Amino acid sequence: MQTTGSKKRALTEFFSPASPKRARKCPPPSEAKALPPDHPHDSYTTYPIPVPHLPAYLCNELLEAPFAASKRINDQADLDILYFQPFVPKDVADDLFHFIRGHLFFYRVQYKIKRGSIETLINTPRYTTVFGLDDTSQFHTDGSILEASTSKPISPNKYPTCSPRPIPQCLDELRKITETFTESSYNFCLVNYYANGEDSISYHSDDERFLGADPAIASLSLGAKRDFLMKHKPVPPKENGSALNSLNSAKPLKLPLASGDLILMRGKTQANWLHSIPKRKGGESDQGRVNITFRKAMVKGGTENYYQYNVGKGAVWRWNVVKREMVPWQADVKTG
Ligand SMILES: O=C(O)CCC(=O)C(=O)O
């Protein structure tokens, strides 16, 4: 592991033992109900419900990020990770967790895959939602979509399978600060909510062609601590010569991602490594976890892919503060 410096603070400050707990500037909005009725929000025709802005004190806390300098993990073949442990301090991360779980809308996506003649229905084992647009388009301030090259409205059938929606302010504040400290730019924000240790994401890599070569993907964890596992992709037998022994000896990695931690996967990582959040029992796994990834899709296929697999066609789910669980949104409206 190597350590890289922060742009904002002296390294000695980051490595002082146990940093003192900072005095809170105001009490935490432990649940969604804390916001006053005139609180500003984002509202677009493509949102099922408006999304409130982050409270000012949380925006101010974000200006203090990163809370720790990043460590660079690049001591194995094809691996290049920056690990901010944490990026935002735990008390701020926990408030962000409650805010995002309490105010975003989520989906439980189902889709079919076909292997040979056999079709299988996949139930995504977590709640997901997504915001953003690939680089060929841009949002007008009213949420309508313009061609990036001409600033004219897109053809109505440019995105036949989805209704892209702008990144709400509460996630955009996080996107901007993440861009600064990861030195990359992002036009998509994908959000996962793992309700408990039964929710998971299986081994995969984010190496779709629509992300371009060597994509940088930043991933912020909020809420329960969960293990993030990584392993090198299998090396095809024909390449499996002695010169490639270092690939076969690549060791799996386990990063115990805690509330406020941020990792950046970059360089050859996505092309060569797989990552997962496995199901877990015990620890904090019975509590919820929010994961936010920022990515940059280059072409329109990326937009359609992200909305298909993170929104789909099913019900909208929202956090219910009384039941303390996600409920289908229509039922939420009826039962208050
Ligand atoms: O929840 C996480 O930390 C990982 C999420 C992930 O791998 C993904 O969204 O592709």
XYZ file of C-alpha atoms and ligand atoms in Angstrom:
346
model
C 0.000 0.000 0.000
C 1.182 3.524 -0.711
C -0.194 6.710 0.722
C -1.055 9.735 -1.370
C -1.377 13.227 0.036
C -4.578 15.198 0.403
C -4.998 18.486 -1.393
C -6.417 20.219 1.614
C -4.617 19.259 4.785
C -1.185 18.408 6.074
C -0.503 14.675 6.257
C 0.507 14.929 9.908
C -3.039 15.977 10.686
C -4.450 12.790 9.126
C -2.095 10.464 10.919
C -2.468 11.876 14.406
C -3.807 9.022 16.606
C -7.560 9.141 17.361
C -8.823 12.452 16.013
C -11.035 14.172 18.612
C -14.773 13.938 17.960
C -15.867 17.249 16.486
C -18.629 19.261 18.066
C -21.779 18.918 15.959
C -23.002 22.103 14.379
C -26.638 21.057 14.832
C -28.553 17.941 15.867
C -28.820 15.060 13.397
C -31.943 14.574 11.261
C -32.107 10.978 12.413
C -35.049 10.332 10.086
C -36.788 11.926 7.117
C -39.473 13.656 9.213
C -37.010 16.282 10.525
C -37.262 18.605 7.483
C -39.501 21.708 7.592
C -42.287 21.901 4.937
C -40.594 24.752 3.049
C -37.296 22.880 2.715
C -36.018 23.193 -0.911
C -36.280 20.098 -3.098
C -35.713 18.851 -6.661
C -38.791 17.982 -8.644
C -38.846 16.683 -12.226
C -41.512 14.910 -14.279
C -39.225 11.860 -14.291
C -39.155 11.685 -10.461
C -42.037 9.821 -8.791
C -41.610 12.121 -5.761
C -39.573 15.286 -5.104
C -36.160 14.825 -3.474
C -35.217 17.380 -0.776
C -31.892 19.176 -0.762
C -29.274 18.253 1.807
C -29.589 20.405 4.925
C -27.054 23.248 4.907
C -25.116 21.827 7.848
C -24.456 18.591 5.908
C -23.281 20.552 2.849
C -20.899 22.423 5.149
C -19.636 19.180 6.676
C -18.881 17.861 3.177
C -16.590 20.814 2.562
C -14.311 19.229 5.179
C -13.855 16.021 3.127
C -11.669 14.067 2.828
C -11.376 13.250 6.522
C -8.376 10.963 5.926
C -5.727 10.861 3.224
C -6.156 8.074 0.688
C -4.097 4.901 0.790
C -3.144 3.505 -2.583
C -3.528 -0.254 -2.989
C -1.616 -1.266 -6.097
C 0.646 -4.020 -4.831
C -0.905 -6.740 -7.016
C -1.185 -7.318 -10.739
C -3.652 -4.976 -12.491
C -4.925 -3.522 -9.223
C -5.195 0.220 -8.573
C -7.391 1.381 -5.702
C -7.505 4.551 -3.630
C -9.002 3.932 -0.187
C -10.240 6.874 1.898
C -10.858 5.446 5.345
C -12.954 7.481 5.894
C -13.813 10.097 3.296
C -16.470 11.638 5.568
C -16.430 11.134 9.356
C -18.790 8.522 10.790
C -21.264 10.961 12.404
C -21.674 12.875 9.126
C -21.828 9.614 7.136
C -24.575 8.314 9.415
C -26.643 11.488 8.872
C -26.108 11.149 5.110
C -27.205 7.521 5.372
C -30.492 8.461 7.090
C -31.093 11.305 4.657
C -30.540 9.219 1.531
C -32.435 6.162 2.752
C -35.265 8.389 3.966
C -35.700 10.569 0.876
C -34.753 8.674 -2.282
C -37.009 6.298 -4.172
C -35.804 2.788 -4.899
C -36.648 -0.244 -7.041
C -36.377 -3.996 -6.640
C -35.499 -4.888 -10.216
C -36.319 -8.179 -11.905
C -34.916 -9.156 -15.280
C -34.590 -12.265 -17.410
C -31.383 -13.837 -18.663
C -31.232 -16.521 -21.312
C -28.561 -19.240 -21.345
C -29.080 -21.411 -24.411
C -32.804 -22.116 -24.477
C -33.273 -21.655 -20.725
C -34.661 -18.349 -19.491
C -34.137 -17.455 -15.832
C -35.825 -14.670 -13.858
C -33.279 -12.757 -11.761
C -34.447 -10.906 -8.640
C -31.857 -8.243 -7.841
C -30.995 -8.951 -4.172
C -30.958 -5.291 -3.020
C -32.800 -2.012 -3.633
C -31.394 0.153 -6.418
C -31.925 3.542 -8.019
C -30.020 5.617 -10.591
C -29.676 9.184 -11.855
C -27.705 10.689 -14.733
C -27.083 10.738 -18.444
C -24.226 9.643 -20.706
C -21.800 12.102 -22.284
C -23.699 12.446 -25.583
C -26.587 14.244 -23.839
C -27.141 16.808 -21.116
C -30.036 17.884 -18.932
C -31.716 21.250 -19.388
C -32.479 22.940 -16.048
C -36.113 21.776 -16.360
C -34.985 18.126 -16.588
C -35.579 17.763 -20.344
C -32.729 16.314 -22.399
C -30.543 18.080 -24.958
C -27.943 16.765 -27.400
C -24.564 17.589 -25.868
C -23.098 18.510 -29.262
C -25.848 20.940 -30.341
C -27.722 21.873 -27.120
C -30.943 21.096 -29.076
C -33.652 18.760 -27.721
C -32.879 15.092 -28.369
C -34.961 13.037 -30.761
C -37.909 11.571 -28.794
C -36.669 8.051 -29.474
C -33.041 8.527 -28.442
C -33.676 6.610 -25.196
C -36.606 4.325 -26.066
C -36.329 2.120 -22.971
C -35.972 4.646 -20.151
C -36.715 8.135 -18.806
C -33.373 9.529 -17.596
C -33.555 11.880 -14.619
C -31.132 14.494 -13.286
C -28.920 13.769 -10.288
C -30.665 15.406 -7.300
C -28.757 18.056 -5.338
C -28.243 15.727 -2.361
C -26.237 13.297 -4.520
C -24.725 15.965 -6.731
C -23.011 17.583 -3.741
C -21.386 14.200 -3.084
C -20.533 13.775 -6.775
C -18.757 17.135 -6.934
C -16.650 16.575 -3.823
C -15.821 13.040 -4.990
C -14.730 14.365 -8.398
C -12.322 16.769 -6.733
C -10.563 14.175 -4.604
C -10.548 11.336 -7.107
C -9.470 13.588 -9.995
C -12.084 12.039 -12.297
C -15.445 13.212 -13.612
C -18.766 11.373 -13.349
C -22.151 11.692 -15.060
C -23.960 8.805 -13.335
C -24.867 8.072 -9.768
C -26.051 4.539 -8.900
C -27.406 3.902 -5.402
C -27.745 0.492 -3.728
C -29.607 -0.090 -0.467
C -28.818 -3.342 1.349
C -31.618 -3.742 3.900
C -29.796 -6.473 5.826
C -27.195 -9.225 5.469
C -29.415 -11.131 3.022
C -28.996 -8.346 0.454
C -25.886 -8.597 -1.654
C -24.191 -8.124 -5.010
C -22.404 -11.078 -6.542
C -18.935 -11.064 -8.107
C -18.851 -8.856 -11.203
C -16.733 -6.136 -12.796
C -17.877 -2.738 -14.033
C -16.055 -2.990 -17.332
C -18.859 -2.403 -19.813
C -17.698 -0.920 -23.110
C -19.909 2.133 -22.626
C -17.592 3.234 -19.771
C -14.592 3.406 -22.093
C -11.129 1.984 -21.340
C -9.839 1.851 -17.753
C -12.888 3.468 -16.109
C -12.633 5.207 -12.736
C -15.475 4.198 -10.403
C -15.851 5.852 -7.012
C -17.877 4.066 -4.341
C -19.053 5.633 -1.057
C -20.354 3.479 1.806
C -22.877 4.762 4.367
C -24.481 2.880 7.266
C -23.680 -0.709 8.199
C -20.163 -2.046 7.749
C -20.003 -4.744 5.048
C -17.159 -6.717 3.524
C -16.133 -5.784 -0.007
C -14.393 -8.755 -1.610
C -12.138 -8.655 -4.641
C -10.454 -11.393 -6.652
C -8.490 -11.440 -9.896
C -10.395 -12.687 -12.946
C -9.361 -16.173 -14.024
C -6.525 -16.127 -16.549
C -7.451 -17.916 -19.816
C -5.392 -21.139 -20.194
C -3.703 -20.011 -23.438
C -2.252 -16.973 -21.647
C -1.365 -19.042 -18.640
C 2.398 -19.137 -19.312
C 5.157 -18.686 -16.758
C 5.356 -14.949 -17.527
C 1.838 -14.624 -16.126
C 2.445 -16.425 -12.858
C 1.946 -13.205 -10.927
C -1.694 -13.165 -12.096
C -2.318 -16.669 -10.813
C -0.772 -15.788 -7.492
C -2.876 -12.627 -7.082
C -4.386 -12.783 -3.612
C -8.074 -12.067 -2.928
C -8.753 -8.868 -1.003
C -11.265 -8.059 1.751
C -11.989 -4.400 2.529
C -14.332 -4.017 5.540
C -16.114 -0.925 4.207
C -17.465 1.201 7.072
C -19.797 4.205 7.114
C -18.030 7.103 5.393
C -15.378 5.034 3.570
C -14.779 5.719 -0.115
C -12.859 3.621 -2.593
C -11.831 4.533 -6.107
C -11.230 1.643 -8.504
C -9.258 2.790 -11.514
C -6.735 1.866 -14.213
C -6.759 -1.825 -15.141
C -8.784 -2.844 -12.052
C -12.188 -3.298 -13.718
C -10.732 -5.152 -16.699
C -8.972 -7.673 -14.470
C -10.618 -7.889 -11.052
C -14.068 -8.904 -9.813
C -15.759 -7.433 -6.741
C -18.751 -8.361 -4.573
C -20.647 -7.651 -1.353
C -21.510 -11.167 -0.130
C -24.437 -12.063 2.098
C -23.455 -11.889 5.747
C -24.754 -12.894 9.180
C -23.842 -11.075 12.398
C -21.836 -7.896 12.880
C -23.707 -4.853 11.600
C -25.257 -6.831 8.765
C -28.797 -6.640 10.196
C -28.667 -2.847 9.759
C -29.120 -1.079 6.439
C -26.280 0.012 4.185
C -26.326 2.564 1.362
C -23.709 2.413 -1.365
C -23.334 5.201 -3.899
C -21.195 4.723 -6.990
C -20.198 7.504 -9.379
C -19.330 6.531 -12.937
C -18.974 8.106 -16.361
C -20.911 6.595 -19.267
C -19.600 7.684 -22.649
C -22.429 6.612 -25.000
C -26.188 6.203 -24.951
C -26.045 2.437 -24.444
C -24.749 3.187 -20.942
C -27.835 5.235 -20.084
C -30.201 2.508 -21.258
C -28.243 -0.190 -19.451
C -28.141 1.662 -16.114
C -31.859 2.476 -16.096
C -32.807 -1.045 -17.207
C -30.871 -2.715 -14.367
C -31.409 -0.148 -11.598
C -34.978 1.101 -12.226
C -36.638 -1.497 -14.419
C -40.406 -1.573 -14.698
C -41.583 -2.478 -11.204
C -42.914 -0.607 -8.172
C -41.310 2.395 -6.487
C -40.150 1.660 -2.923
C -39.639 4.223 -0.148
C -38.402 4.102 3.412
C -41.265 4.112 5.923
C -40.196 5.718 9.218
C -42.962 4.034 11.223
C -42.466 0.502 9.901
C -38.705 1.049 9.629
C -38.557 -0.750 6.311
C -38.926 -0.113 2.585
C -42.564 -0.248 1.460
C -44.108 0.045 -2.007
C -44.692 3.738 -2.539
C -48.430 3.577 -3.326
C -49.028 1.661 -0.087
C -46.906 4.268 1.675
C -49.194 7.055 0.400
C -52.327 5.198 1.537
C -51.054 4.264 4.979
C -49.167 7.521 5.596
O -22.118 -1.938 -2.501
C -20.951 -1.902 -2.883
O -20.031 -1.511 -2.170
C -20.594 -2.376 -4.292
C -21.597 -2.004 -5.328
C -21.211 -2.477 -6.693
O -20.318 -3.272 -6.867
C -21.944 -1.981 -7.863
O -22.926 -1.230 -7.713
O -21.529 -2.339 -8.990
